[in-house]
DNA sequence: TGTACATCAGTGAACGCGCGTTCACTGATGTAC
DNA sequence: TGTACATCAGTGAACGCGCGTTCACTGATGTAC
């Protein structure tokens, strides 16, 4: 008889079914895309009737939001763990790539084509900020060896997103470049745009990373 | 009585209806996303019955493929026009950004979340190669002022995608970085991930472009 | 110029499907005395 | 420990909807003599 805090058996059962539903949801997304996600189909897969799932999710929208939340949470935790283990920004980058390759559909649920009209709830955008903060922390550890750019100046006056972070605007710039460049390589790779081109996407990723962390003028 | 080559009135009418269908398709994509695209809904919008559209498209799949083809074609033409007017790579970059902002959904139809199981026909991938070739041409005009990298060496032996292009691998590397970096900024901007952050996405785009074209060590 | 015929755009009915969601219900599980 | 009750997971039927697609058809447009 395991004990998990003060959770009752029923609560534990509920939680277990919820996660099971979500697992099937991810499988379905991987098979047919996020837009084809269907509560009825998940229920059938689990050997349940369609309406049964309404005991666990208010509806299709809540399930999707929950998946998005989990995806963000997972990435934030990955970054958090990397930071806790004292990794530098290079480690963070590889953690990101590993995380993305582990489940491309999860990556695209966050960073892929936006759903028209969908707006993530506040707690989800809060996790996004947490991710950004971890990236900023990591970039703060980089040597300040880059010449100042006009964009740094712009950032110095437009940094709402990092108002509670002490990093100078050069660091903010670094973090943004990290984000956009790594996302650029990763999303094209995961979408298959490099297929048949011949080169190894991992090496392109590494090259972009080098350009970000390496000396201002690589030898 | 206008004359367009040897096209008959019926042919012209068919072509006109086809483009009208596609226009409504784009509107629908902008409103509800590509996955919600429905032939019946388009027919209704045009004041036609559902089956009428089967005179013009074999089915939903052919319509979507056609939209993707048009999207690629449009970008290839944009690049072609920019190149023809003697623009350098900076001009190409801004042409890309303008093209993307002009219709974000069109951009995402090409570079967004891939549809599981969908495979673009050969003529579409040919247009993609055409786009890549234009980018390579433009990058060939850049000064060769970058230090050689390990990835350059890798590319020298893995360049199937540019086999018929005379550019050295350093140029290929340049083109790939262009592609991935600009896509990185653009796709995050279009998806709204910079919303509320405060800075101007156009300036981040410009900064990334500067890093690509500017001196190896910016003053 | 007029008539006979072929082409083809568009219709309406129909098929089968799966969706999200609600509702009244059964039956099992847990709780209180 | 046993009994009465409340909670709640899950069911099956139903509603209304829209989808892609086929089919036999009508009626207008174009073509050939």
Tab-separated table of C-alpha atoms (C1' of nucleotides) in Angstrom:
chain	number	residue	atom	x	y	z
A	1	UNK	CA	0.000	0.000	0.000
A	2	UNK	CA	2.059	2.926	-1.291
A	3	UNK	CA	1.597	6.373	0.171
A	4	UNK	CA	1.873	9.511	-1.880
A	5	UNK	CA	1.352	12.343	0.503
A	6	UNK	CA	-2.326	12.744	1.278
A	7	UNK	CA	-3.660	11.570	-2.079
A	8	UNK	CA	-6.529	9.160	-1.935
A	9	UNK	CA	-6.648	6.067	-4.138
A	10	UNK	CA	-9.301	7.729	-6.261
A	11	UNK	CA	-7.136	10.781	-6.781
A	12	UNK	CA	-4.257	8.601	-7.774
A	13	UNK	CA	-6.458	6.677	-10.167
A	14	UNK	CA	-7.698	9.886	-11.736
A	15	UNK	CA	-4.167	11.147	-12.203
A	16	UNK	CA	-3.126	7.868	-13.746
A	17	UNK	CA	-5.966	7.857	-16.256
A	18	UNK	CA	-5.271	11.478	-17.135
A	19	UNK	CA	-1.669	10.715	-17.965
A	20	UNK	CA	-2.741	7.625	-19.888
A	21	UNK	CA	-5.098	9.750	-21.954
A	22	UNK	CA	-2.299	12.174	-22.650
A	23	UNK	CA	0.040	9.401	-23.715
A	24	UNK	CA	-2.473	8.213	-26.267
A	25	UNK	CA	-2.964	11.807	-27.345
A	26	UNK	CA	0.729	12.139	-28.112
A	27	UNK	CA	0.686	8.934	-30.103
A	28	UNK	CA	-2.227	10.249	-32.084
A	29	UNK	CA	-0.465	13.547	-32.722
A	30	UNK	CA	2.579	11.661	-33.929
A	31	UNK	CA	0.442	9.637	-36.300
A	32	UNK	CA	-1.948	12.150	-37.759
A	33	UNK	CA	-0.946	15.580	-36.515
A	34	UNK	CA	-2.239	17.711	-33.695
A	35	UNK	CA	-5.271	18.894	-35.604
A	36	UNK	CA	-6.553	15.336	-35.917
A	37	UNK	CA	-6.571	14.847	-32.171
A	38	UNK	CA	-9.905	13.283	-31.224
A	39	UNK	CA	-11.311	12.463	-27.808
A	40	UNK	CA	-13.445	9.677	-29.199
A	41	UNK	CA	-10.502	8.051	-30.911
A	42	UNK	CA	-8.454	8.179	-27.704
A	43	UNK	CA	-11.306	6.645	-25.743
A	44	UNK	CA	-11.618	3.851	-28.265
A	45	UNK	CA	-7.879	3.197	-28.019
A	46	UNK	CA	-8.202	2.895	-24.270
A	47	UNK	CA	-11.190	0.600	-24.480
A	48	UNK	CA	-13.530	3.241	-23.121
A	49	UNK	CA	-16.603	4.935	-24.483
A	50	UNK	CA	-16.235	8.495	-25.726
A	51	UNK	CA	-18.140	10.294	-22.985
A	52	UNK	CA	-16.035	8.588	-20.318
A	53	UNK	CA	-13.191	11.005	-20.961
A	54	UNK	CA	-15.348	13.910	-19.902
A	55	UNK	CA	-14.767	12.729	-16.346
A	56	UNK	CA	-11.115	13.671	-16.838
A	57	UNK	CA	-11.072	16.605	-19.224
A	58	UNK	CA	-13.626	19.349	-19.707
A	59	UNK	CA	-13.294	18.872	-23.441
A	60	UNK	CA	-10.934	18.682	-26.346
A	61	UNK	CA	-9.575	22.187	-25.776
A	62	UNK	CA	-8.584	21.482	-22.208
A	63	UNK	CA	-6.730	18.376	-23.298
A	64	UNK	CA	-4.779	20.287	-25.930
A	65	UNK	CA	-3.931	23.065	-23.506
A	66	UNK	CA	-2.768	20.442	-21.051
A	67	UNK	CA	-0.502	18.908	-23.685
A	68	UNK	CA	0.977	22.290	-24.482
A	69	UNK	CA	1.492	22.979	-20.805
A	70	UNK	CA	3.224	19.634	-20.360
A	71	UNK	CA	5.453	20.321	-23.343
A	72	UNK	CA	6.559	23.681	-21.951
A	73	UNK	CA	6.971	22.187	-18.488
A	74	UNK	CA	9.121	19.405	-19.885
A	75	UNK	CA	11.429	21.826	-21.655
A	76	UNK	CA	11.638	24.090	-18.612
A	77	UNK	CA	12.537	21.095	-16.458
A	78	UNK	CA	15.143	19.965	-18.959
A	79	UNK	CA	16.731	23.395	-18.851
A	80	UNK	CA	16.413	23.513	-15.102
A	81	UNK	CA	18.150	20.171	-14.709
A	82	UNK	CA	20.915	21.207	-17.090
A	83	UNK	CA	21.453	24.423	-15.176
A	84	UNK	CA	21.399	22.619	-11.825
A	85	UNK	CA	24.105	20.259	-13.004
A	86	UNK	CA	26.289	23.251	-13.710
A	87	UNK	CA	26.238	23.033	-17.487
A	88	UNK	CA	27.279	25.970	-19.579
A	89	UNK	CA	25.394	27.323	-22.547
A	90	UNK	CA	26.780	24.639	-24.832
A	91	UNK	CA	25.302	21.988	-22.597
A	92	UNK	CA	22.011	23.830	-22.658
A	93	UNK	CA	22.045	23.830	-26.431
A	94	UNK	CA	22.619	20.103	-26.597
A	95	UNK	CA	19.971	19.506	-23.975
A	96	UNK	CA	17.599	21.453	-26.203
A	97	UNK	CA	18.501	19.457	-29.262
A	98	UNK	CA	18.171	16.146	-27.440
A	99	UNK	CA	14.847	17.207	-26.044
A	100	UNK	CA	13.604	18.204	-29.491
A	101	UNK	CA	14.762	15.028	-31.201
A	102	UNK	CA	13.232	12.942	-28.447
A	103	UNK	CA	9.781	14.011	-29.578
A	104	UNK	CA	9.567	16.333	-32.575
A	105	UNK	CA	5.798	16.667	-32.287
A	106	UNK	CA	6.163	18.002	-28.792
A	107	UNK	CA	8.622	20.570	-30.117
A	108	UNK	CA	6.260	21.625	-32.882
A	109	UNK	CA	3.341	21.870	-30.497
A	110	UNK	CA	5.250	24.737	-28.895
A	111	UNK	CA	7.247	26.217	-31.735
A	112	UNK	CA	5.374	25.105	-34.841
A	113	UNK	CA	2.593	26.670	-36.828
A	114	UNK	CA	0.367	28.602	-34.431
A	115	UNK	CA	-3.310	27.692	-34.250
A	116	UNK	CA	-5.336	30.723	-35.361
A	117	UNK	CA	-7.287	32.085	-32.442
A	118	UNK	CA	-5.627	29.978	-29.787
A	119	UNK	CA	-4.257	31.854	-26.824
A	120	UNK	CA	-2.195	30.073	-24.188
A	121	UNK	CA	-3.337	30.673	-20.602
A	122	UNK	CA	-1.162	32.747	-18.295
A	123	UNK	CA	0.441	29.884	-16.447
A	124	UNK	CA	1.761	28.534	-19.745
A	125	UNK	CA	3.334	31.834	-20.762
A	126	UNK	CA	4.844	31.906	-17.273
A	127	UNK	CA	6.648	28.647	-18.043
A	128	UNK	CA	7.841	30.167	-21.314
A	129	UNK	CA	9.366	33.014	-19.302
A	130	UNK	CA	11.010	30.497	-16.999
A	131	UNK	CA	12.659	28.913	-20.045
A	132	UNK	CA	13.828	32.282	-21.255
A	133	UNK	CA	15.244	33.069	-17.813
A	134	UNK	CA	17.262	29.857	-17.788
A	135	UNK	CA	18.679	30.777	-21.165
A	136	UNK	CA	19.574	34.245	-19.927
A	137	UNK	CA	21.318	32.807	-16.874
A	138	UNK	CA	23.393	30.563	-19.080
A	139	UNK	CA	24.313	33.376	-21.453
A	140	UNK	CA	25.376	35.537	-18.529
A	141	UNK	CA	28.188	33.059	-18.051
A	142	UNK	CA	29.666	33.724	-21.475
A	143	UNK	CA	32.685	36.015	-21.898
A	144	UNK	CA	31.783	39.556	-22.863
A	145	UNK	CA	33.928	39.546	-25.985
A	146	UNK	CA	31.448	40.739	-28.606
A	147	UNK	CA	31.544	44.264	-30.025
A	148	UNK	CA	28.478	46.329	-29.193
A	149	UNK	CA	25.823	46.423	-31.919
A	150	UNK	CA	22.972	48.820	-32.706
A	151	UNK	CA	20.559	46.128	-31.622
A	152	UNK	CA	22.161	46.006	-28.188
A	153	UNK	CA	21.277	49.664	-27.844
A	154	UNK	CA	17.721	48.980	-28.932
A	155	UNK	CA	17.450	46.139	-26.427
A	156	UNK	CA	18.728	48.344	-23.624
A	157	UNK	CA	15.520	50.320	-23.929
A	158	UNK	CA	13.183	47.491	-24.870
A	159	UNK	CA	13.698	44.741	-22.379
A	160	UNK	CA	10.340	44.281	-20.703
A	161	UNK	CA	10.785	40.549	-21.078
A	162	UNK	CA	13.922	40.629	-18.961
A	163	UNK	CA	13.132	43.468	-16.606
A	164	UNK	CA	13.791	41.380	-13.539
A	165	UNK	CA	17.042	40.012	-14.890
A	166	UNK	CA	20.272	41.854	-14.148
A	167	UNK	CA	22.029	40.875	-17.385
A	168	UNK	CA	23.286	43.675	-19.656
A	169	UNK	CA	21.661	44.087	-23.032
A	170	UNK	CA	24.591	42.399	-24.778
A	171	UNK	CA	23.658	39.259	-22.873
A	172	UNK	CA	20.012	39.631	-23.861
A	173	UNK	CA	21.115	39.867	-27.457
A	174	UNK	CA	23.184	36.739	-27.039
A	175	UNK	CA	20.234	34.867	-25.579
A	176	UNK	CA	17.935	35.943	-28.395
A	177	UNK	CA	20.447	34.857	-31.014
A	178	UNK	CA	20.768	31.546	-29.262
A	179	UNK	CA	17.077	31.036	-29.308
A	180	UNK	CA	16.442	32.071	-32.891
A	181	UNK	CA	19.473	30.384	-34.423
A	182	UNK	CA	19.106	27.069	-32.690
A	183	UNK	CA	15.395	27.086	-33.373
A	184	UNK	CA	16.150	27.837	-37.004
A	185	UNK	CA	18.368	24.789	-37.458
A	186	UNK	CA	16.262	22.527	-35.284
A	187	UNK	CA	12.893	23.302	-36.785
A	188	UNK	CA	14.130	22.877	-40.345
A	189	UNK	CA	15.822	19.641	-39.390
A	190	UNK	CA	12.783	18.243	-37.593
A	191	UNK	CA	10.505	19.266	-40.437
A	192	UNK	CA	12.688	17.302	-42.816
A	193	UNK	CA	13.848	20.240	-44.906
A	194	UNK	CA	17.407	18.932	-44.851
A	195	UNK	CA	16.392	15.499	-46.072
A	196	UNK	CA	18.335	14.450	-49.099
A	197	UNK	CA	20.680	17.403	-48.916
A	198	UNK	CA	23.531	15.184	-47.802
A	199	UNK	CA	25.081	16.969	-44.853
A	200	UNK	CA	24.656	16.042	-41.217
A	201	UNK	CA	22.215	18.350	-39.403
A	202	UNK	CA	24.025	17.696	-36.127
A	203	UNK	CA	27.147	19.255	-37.567
A	204	UNK	CA	25.267	22.294	-38.791
A	205	UNK	CA	23.793	22.641	-35.320
A	206	UNK	CA	27.267	22.390	-33.815
A	207	UNK	CA	28.593	24.964	-36.274
A	208	UNK	CA	25.879	27.440	-35.357
A	209	UNK	CA	26.592	26.826	-31.711
A	210	UNK	CA	30.311	27.418	-32.282
A	211	UNK	CA	29.574	30.711	-33.962
A	212	UNK	CA	27.658	31.756	-30.861
A	213	UNK	CA	30.135	30.661	-28.215
A	214	UNK	CA	33.415	30.674	-30.069
A	215	UNK	CA	35.848	33.566	-30.262
A	216	UNK	CA	34.561	36.702	-32.030
A	217	UNK	CA	37.029	35.935	-34.771
A	218	UNK	CA	37.409	32.180	-35.048
A	219	UNK	CA	40.999	31.195	-35.772
B	1	UNK	CA	-12.677	39.551	-77.231
B	2	UNK	CA	-9.265	39.222	-75.587
B	3	UNK	CA	-6.775	36.687	-76.821
B	4	UNK	CA	-4.413	34.854	-74.501
B	5	UNK	CA	-2.349	32.629	-76.697
B	6	UNK	CA	-4.387	29.663	-77.801
B	7	UNK	CA	-6.527	29.382	-74.698
B	8	UNK	CA	-10.202	28.876	-75.296
B	9	UNK	CA	-12.817	30.777	-73.306
B	10	UNK	CA	-13.612	27.596	-71.414
B	11	UNK	CA	-9.984	27.124	-70.461
B	12	UNK	CA	-9.787	30.671	-69.248
B	13	UNK	CA	-12.946	30.227	-67.231
B	14	UNK	CA	-11.604	27.067	-65.649
B	15	UNK	CA	-8.360	28.794	-64.708
B	16	UNK	CA	-10.261	31.691	-63.219
B	17	UNK	CA	-12.466	29.494	-61.067
B	18	UNK	CA	-9.449	27.508	-59.932
B	19	UNK	CA	-7.699	30.640	-58.713
B	20	UNK	CA	-10.893	31.846	-57.085
B	21	UNK	CA	-11.149	28.570	-55.203
B	22	UNK	CA	-7.575	28.955	-54.057
B	23	UNK	CA	-8.186	32.499	-52.879
B	24	UNK	CA	-11.009	31.320	-50.685
B	25	UNK	CA	-8.814	28.472	-49.503
B	26	UNK	CA	-6.198	30.943	-48.304
B	27	UNK	CA	-8.815	32.967	-46.477
B	28	UNK	CA	-9.998	29.843	-44.788
B	29	UNK	CA	-6.482	28.875	-43.794
B	30	UNK	CA	-5.956	32.329	-42.332
B	31	UNK	CA	-9.153	32.008	-40.324
B	32	UNK	CA	-9.062	28.478	-39.032
B	33	UNK	CA	-5.740	26.968	-40.007
B	34	UNK	CA	-4.700	24.716	-42.825
B	35	UNK	CA	-6.076	21.595	-41.203
B	36	UNK	CA	-9.583	23.027	-41.220
B	37	UNK	CA	-9.552	23.542	-44.966
B	38	UNK	CA	-12.819	22.194	-46.366
B	39	UNK	CA	-13.951	21.881	-49.950
B	40	UNK	CA	-17.594	22.111	-48.961
B	41	UNK	CA	-17.021	25.287	-47.010
B	42	UNK	CA	-15.200	26.863	-49.943
B	43	UNK	CA	-18.007	25.893	-52.314
B	44	UNK	CA	-20.557	27.423	-49.986
B	45	UNK	CA	-18.522	30.639	-49.826
B	46	UNK	CA	-18.538	30.771	-53.606
B	47	UNK	CA	-22.245	30.121	-53.880
B	48	UNK	CA	-21.704	26.685	-55.363
B	49	UNK	CA	-22.666	23.217	-54.275
B	50	UNK	CA	-19.947	21.027	-52.796
B	51	UNK	CA	-19.557	18.550	-55.648
B	52	UNK	CA	-19.104	21.389	-58.143
B	53	UNK	CA	-15.503	21.827	-57.041
B	54	UNK	CA	-14.676	18.319	-58.196
B	55	UNK	CA	-14.751	19.731	-61.715
B	56	UNK	CA	-11.674	21.749	-60.751
B	57	UNK	CA	-9.787	19.680	-58.227
B	58	UNK	CA	-9.522	15.923	-57.894
B	59	UNK	CA	-10.067	16.319	-54.168
B	60	UNK	CA	-8.958	18.038	-51.024
B	61	UNK	CA	-5.424	16.696	-51.251
B	62	UNK	CA	-4.861	18.076	-54.723
B	63	UNK	CA	-6.039	21.491	-53.584
B	64	UNK	CA	-3.631	21.503	-50.657
B	65	UNK	CA	-0.746	20.358	-52.819
B	66	UNK	CA	-1.612	23.099	-55.269
B	67	UNK	CA	-1.523	25.681	-52.473
B	68	UNK	CA	1.857	24.432	-51.367
B	69	UNK	CA	3.116	24.535	-54.919
B	70	UNK	CA	1.869	28.094	-55.325
B	71	UNK	CA	3.526	29.100	-52.086
B	72	UNK	CA	6.891	27.708	-53.171
B	73	UNK	CA	6.453	29.201	-56.634
B	74	UNK	CA	5.704	32.597	-55.146
B	75	UNK	CA	8.824	32.570	-53.013
B	76	UNK	CA	10.968	31.340	-55.894
B	77	UNK	CA	9.601	34.141	-58.083
B	78	UNK	CA	10.241	36.685	-55.365
B	79	UNK	CA	13.844	35.531	-55.110
B	80	UNK	CA	14.135	35.408	-58.877
B	81	UNK	CA	12.874	38.961	-59.229
B	82	UNK	CA	15.227	40.176	-56.517
B	83	UNK	CA	18.167	38.496	-58.192
B	84	UNK	CA	17.185	39.842	-61.615
B	85	UNK	CA	17.142	43.375	-60.249
B	86	UNK	CA	20.732	42.902	-59.162
B	87	UNK	CA	20.105	42.825	-55.434
B	88	UNK	CA	22.727	41.465	-53.090
B	89	UNK	CA	22.090	39.043	-50.293
B	90	UNK	CA	20.803	41.764	-48.012
B	91	UNK	CA	18.114	42.575	-50.526
B	92	UNK	CA	17.260	38.898	-50.721
B	93	UNK	CA	16.867	38.754	-46.981
B	94	UNK	CA	14.500	41.682	-46.924
B	95	UNK	CA	12.575	40.276	-49.863
B	96	UNK	CA	12.164	37.112	-47.821
B	97	UNK	CA	10.982	38.975	-44.777
B	98	UNK	CA	8.518	41.070	-46.771
B	99	UNK	CA	7.230	37.977	-48.481
B	100	UNK	CA	6.738	36.212	-45.168
B	101	UNK	CA	4.999	39.143	-43.490
B	102	UNK	CA	2.755	39.570	-46.494
B	103	UNK	CA	1.098	36.249	-45.716
B	104	UNK	CA	2.313	34.381	-42.637
B	105	UNK	CA	0.068	31.393	-43.333
B	106	UNK	CA	1.685	30.941	-46.694
B	107	UNK	CA	5.051	30.930	-44.977
B	108	UNK	CA	3.945	28.349	-42.453
B	109	UNK	CA	2.446	26.159	-45.141
B	110	UNK	CA	6.001	25.697	-46.365
B	111	UNK	CA	8.104	26.013	-43.250
B	112	UNK	CA	5.682	25.245	-40.463
B	113	UNK	CA	4.748	22.040	-38.719
B	114	UNK	CA	4.951	19.231	-41.245
B	115	UNK	CA	1.848	17.150	-41.880
B	116	UNK	CA	2.585	13.547	-40.838
B	117	UNK	CA	2.610	11.339	-43.886
B	118	UNK	CA	2.465	14.120	-46.444
B	119	UNK	CA	5.098	14.004	-49.147
B	120	UNK	CA	5.470	16.844	-51.611
B	121	UNK	CA	5.549	15.783	-55.277
B	122	UNK	CA	8.781	16.079	-57.229
B	123	UNK	CA	7.964	19.307	-59.031
B	124	UNK	CA	7.488	21.007	-55.668
B	125	UNK	CA	10.839	19.889	-54.321
B	126	UNK	CA	12.303	21.116	-57.595
B	127	UNK	CA	11.022	24.602	-56.794
B	128	UNK	CA	12.566	24.294	-53.353
B	129	UNK	CA	15.901	23.580	-55.030
B	130	UNK	CA	15.413	26.605	-57.238
B	131	UNK	CA	15.017	28.736	-54.127
B	132	UNK	CA	18.154	27.250	-52.632
B	133	UNK	CA	20.058	27.924	-55.850
B	134	UNK	CA	19.049	31.591	-55.804
B	135	UNK	CA	20.291	31.834	-52.257
B	136	UNK	CA	23.578	30.204	-53.212
B	137	UNK	CA	24.030	32.611	-56.111
B	138	UNK	CA	23.533	35.546	-53.796
B	139	UNK	CA	25.939	34.196	-51.206
B	140	UNK	CA	28.563	33.673	-53.876
B	141	UNK	CA	28.697	37.440	-54.158
B	142	UNK	CA	29.785	37.883	-50.568
B	143	UNK	CA	33.414	38.516	-49.684
B	144	UNK	CA	35.312	35.419	-48.649
B	145	UNK	CA	36.367	36.830	-45.314
B	146	UNK	CA	35.313	34.077	-42.941
B	147	UNK	CA	37.789	31.705	-41.341
B	148	UNK	CA	37.358	28.082	-42.403
B	149	UNK	CA	35.357	25.928	-40.007
B	150	UNK	CA	35.112	22.182	-39.430
B	151	UNK	CA	31.633	22.290	-40.895
B	152	UNK	CA	33.029	23.725	-44.139
B	153	UNK	CA	35.150	20.598	-44.408
B	154	UNK	CA	32.141	18.410	-43.758
B	155	UNK	CA	30.158	20.260	-46.393
B	156	UNK	CA	32.940	19.844	-48.938
B	157	UNK	CA	32.193	16.129	-48.894
B	158	UNK	CA	28.458	16.279	-48.361
B	159	UNK	CA	27.060	18.626	-50.921
B	160	UNK	CA	24.635	16.568	-52.974
B	161	UNK	CA	22.144	19.412	-52.726
B	162	UNK	CA	24.561	21.781	-54.484
B	163	UNK	CA	26.365	19.385	-56.754
B	164	UNK	CA	25.640	21.439	-59.825
B	165	UNK	CA	26.669	24.682	-58.188
B	166	UNK	CA	30.277	25.850	-58.497
B	167	UNK	CA	30.368	27.637	-55.137
B	168	UNK	CA	32.991	26.549	-52.605
B	169	UNK	CA	31.836	24.909	-49.398
B	170	UNK	CA	32.377	28.110	-47.436
B	171	UNK	CA	29.659	29.639	-49.580
B	172	UNK	CA	27.378	26.673	-48.997
B	173	UNK	CA	27.894	27.135	-45.285
B	174	UNK	CA	27.037	30.810	-45.643
B	175	UNK	CA	23.831	29.971	-47.501
B	176	UNK	CA	22.771	27.428	-44.910
B	177	UNK	CA	23.366	29.878	-42.081
B	178	UNK	CA	21.342	32.449	-43.953
B	179	UNK	CA	18.506	30.069	-44.326
B	180	UNK	CA	18.429	28.740	-40.788
B	181	UNK	CA	19.069	32.026	-39.011
B	182	UNK	CA	16.578	34.090	-40.938
B	183	UNK	CA	14.021	31.322	-40.678
B	184	UNK	CA	14.669	31.185	-36.960
B	185	UNK	CA	13.882	34.849	-36.412
B	186	UNK	CA	11.043	34.939	-38.901
B	187	UNK	CA	9.182	31.884	-37.762
B	188	UNK	CA	9.305	32.896	-34.109
B	189	UNK	CA	8.180	36.389	-35.031
B	190	UNK	CA	5.309	35.183	-37.207
B	191	UNK	CA	4.217	32.671	-34.605
B	192	UNK	CA	3.974	35.508	-32.103
B	193	UNK	CA	6.658	34.270	-29.744
B	194	UNK	CA	8.112	37.766	-29.462
B	195	UNK	CA	4.769	39.293	-28.531
B	196	UNK	CA	4.964	41.276	-25.372
B	197	UNK	CA	8.724	41.016	-25.143
B	198	UNK	CA	9.122	44.662	-26.016
B	199	UNK	CA	11.799	44.726	-28.684
B	200	UNK	CA	11.246	45.229	-32.397
B	201	UNK	CA	11.511	41.971	-34.356
B	202	UNK	CA	12.603	43.892	-37.447
B	203	UNK	CA	15.687	45.056	-35.597
B	204	UNK	CA	16.524	41.560	-34.433
B	205	UNK	CA	16.172	40.412	-38.024
B	206	UNK	CA	18.482	43.192	-39.144
B	207	UNK	CA	20.971	42.313	-36.436
B	208	UNK	CA	21.071	38.689	-37.523
B	209	UNK	CA	21.522	39.803	-41.086
B	210	UNK	CA	24.373	42.096	-40.077
B	211	UNK	CA	26.103	39.249	-38.350
B	212	UNK	CA	25.930	37.288	-41.583
B	213	UNK	CA	27.076	39.983	-43.977
B	214	UNK	CA	29.098	42.276	-41.789
B	215	UNK	CA	32.832	42.090	-41.176
B	216	UNK	CA	34.044	38.927	-39.407
B	217	UNK	CA	34.845	41.147	-36.478
B	218	UNK	CA	32.412	44.046	-36.372
B	219	UNK	CA	34.006	47.289	-35.306
C	1	DT	C1'	-27.183	31.273	-91.051
C	2	DG	C1'	-29.363	27.515	-89.014
C	3	DT	C1'	-29.591	23.030	-87.230
C	4	DA	C1'	-27.726	18.628	-84.810
C	5	DC	C1'	-24.679	17.170	-81.742
C	6	DA	C1'	-20.973	16.953	-78.212
C	7	DT	C1'	-18.959	18.949	-74.339
C	8	DC	C1'	-18.964	20.246	-69.831
C	9	DA	C1'	-20.399	23.265	-65.533
C	10	DG	C1'	-23.219	22.699	-61.931
C	11	DT	C1'	-27.100	20.435	-59.079
C	12	DG	C1'	-29.347	17.651	-55.521
C	13	DA	C1'	-29.661	13.434	-53.345
C	14	DA	C1'	-27.326	10.076	-51.123
C	15	DC	C1'	-23.603	7.272	-48.558
C	16	DG	C1'	-20.845	6.477	-44.691
C	17	DC	C1'	-18.202	8.499	-41.495
C	18	DG	C1'	-16.493	10.613	-37.261
C	19	DC	C1'	-16.629	14.436	-34.513
C	20	DG	C1'	-17.753	17.002	-29.738
C	21	DT	C1'	-20.912	17.023	-26.419
C	22	DT	C1'	-25.316	16.213	-23.230
C	23	DC	C1'	-27.981	13.283	-20.599
C	24	DA	C1'	-30.166	9.853	-17.736
C	25	DC	C1'	-28.621	5.698	-16.146
C	26	DT	C1'	-26.035	1.530	-13.791
C	27	DG	C1'	-22.856	-0.386	-10.895
C	28	DA	C1'	-18.779	-0.363	-8.353
C	29	DT	C1'	-15.992	1.932	-4.791
C	30	DG	C1'	-15.368	4.351	-0.706
C	31	DT	C1'	-17.281	6.504	3.805
C	32	DA	C1'	-19.865	7.057	8.228
C	33	DC	C1'	-22.058	5.213	11.919
D	1	DT	C1'	-17.971	-5.882	11.669
D	2	DG	C1'	-21.969	-4.897	9.180
D	3	DT	C1'	-25.166	-1.875	7.197
D	4	DA	C1'	-26.875	2.618	4.848
D	5	DC	C1'	-25.548	6.020	2.168
D	6	DA	C1'	-22.854	9.082	-0.903
D	7	DT	C1'	-19.583	9.454	-4.399
D	8	DC	C1'	-18.134	8.844	-8.791
D	9	DA	C1'	-16.366	5.990	-13.080
D	10	DG	C1'	-18.241	4.492	-17.010
D	11	DT	C1'	-22.159	3.287	-20.388
D	12	DG	C1'	-25.297	3.715	-24.324
D	13	DA	C1'	-28.378	6.446	-26.735
D	14	DA	C1'	-29.044	10.573	-28.800
D	15	DC	C1'	-28.348	15.342	-31.044
D	16	DG	C1'	-26.642	18.097	-34.598
D	17	DC	C1'	-23.059	18.841	-37.362
D	18	DG	C1'	-19.870	18.882	-41.272
D	19	DC	C1'	-16.844	16.326	-43.786
D	20	DG	C1'	-15.147	14.006	-48.540
D	21	DT	C1'	-16.850	11.832	-52.201
D	22	DT	C1'	-20.032	9.257	-55.888
D	23	DC	C1'	-23.663	9.412	-58.962
D	24	DA	C1'	-27.297	10.259	-62.279
D	25	DC	C1'	-29.124	14.254	-63.898
D	26	DT	C1'	-30.206	19.091	-66.197
D	27	DG	C1'	-29.162	22.860	-68.816
D	28	DA	C1'	-26.130	25.961	-70.901
D	29	DT	C1'	-22.140	26.655	-73.974
D	30	DG	C1'	-19.459	25.645	-77.794
D	31	DT	C1'	-18.574	23.012	-82.362
D	32	DA	C1'	-19.327	20.937	-87.038
D	33	DC	C1'	-21.664	20.722	-91.093
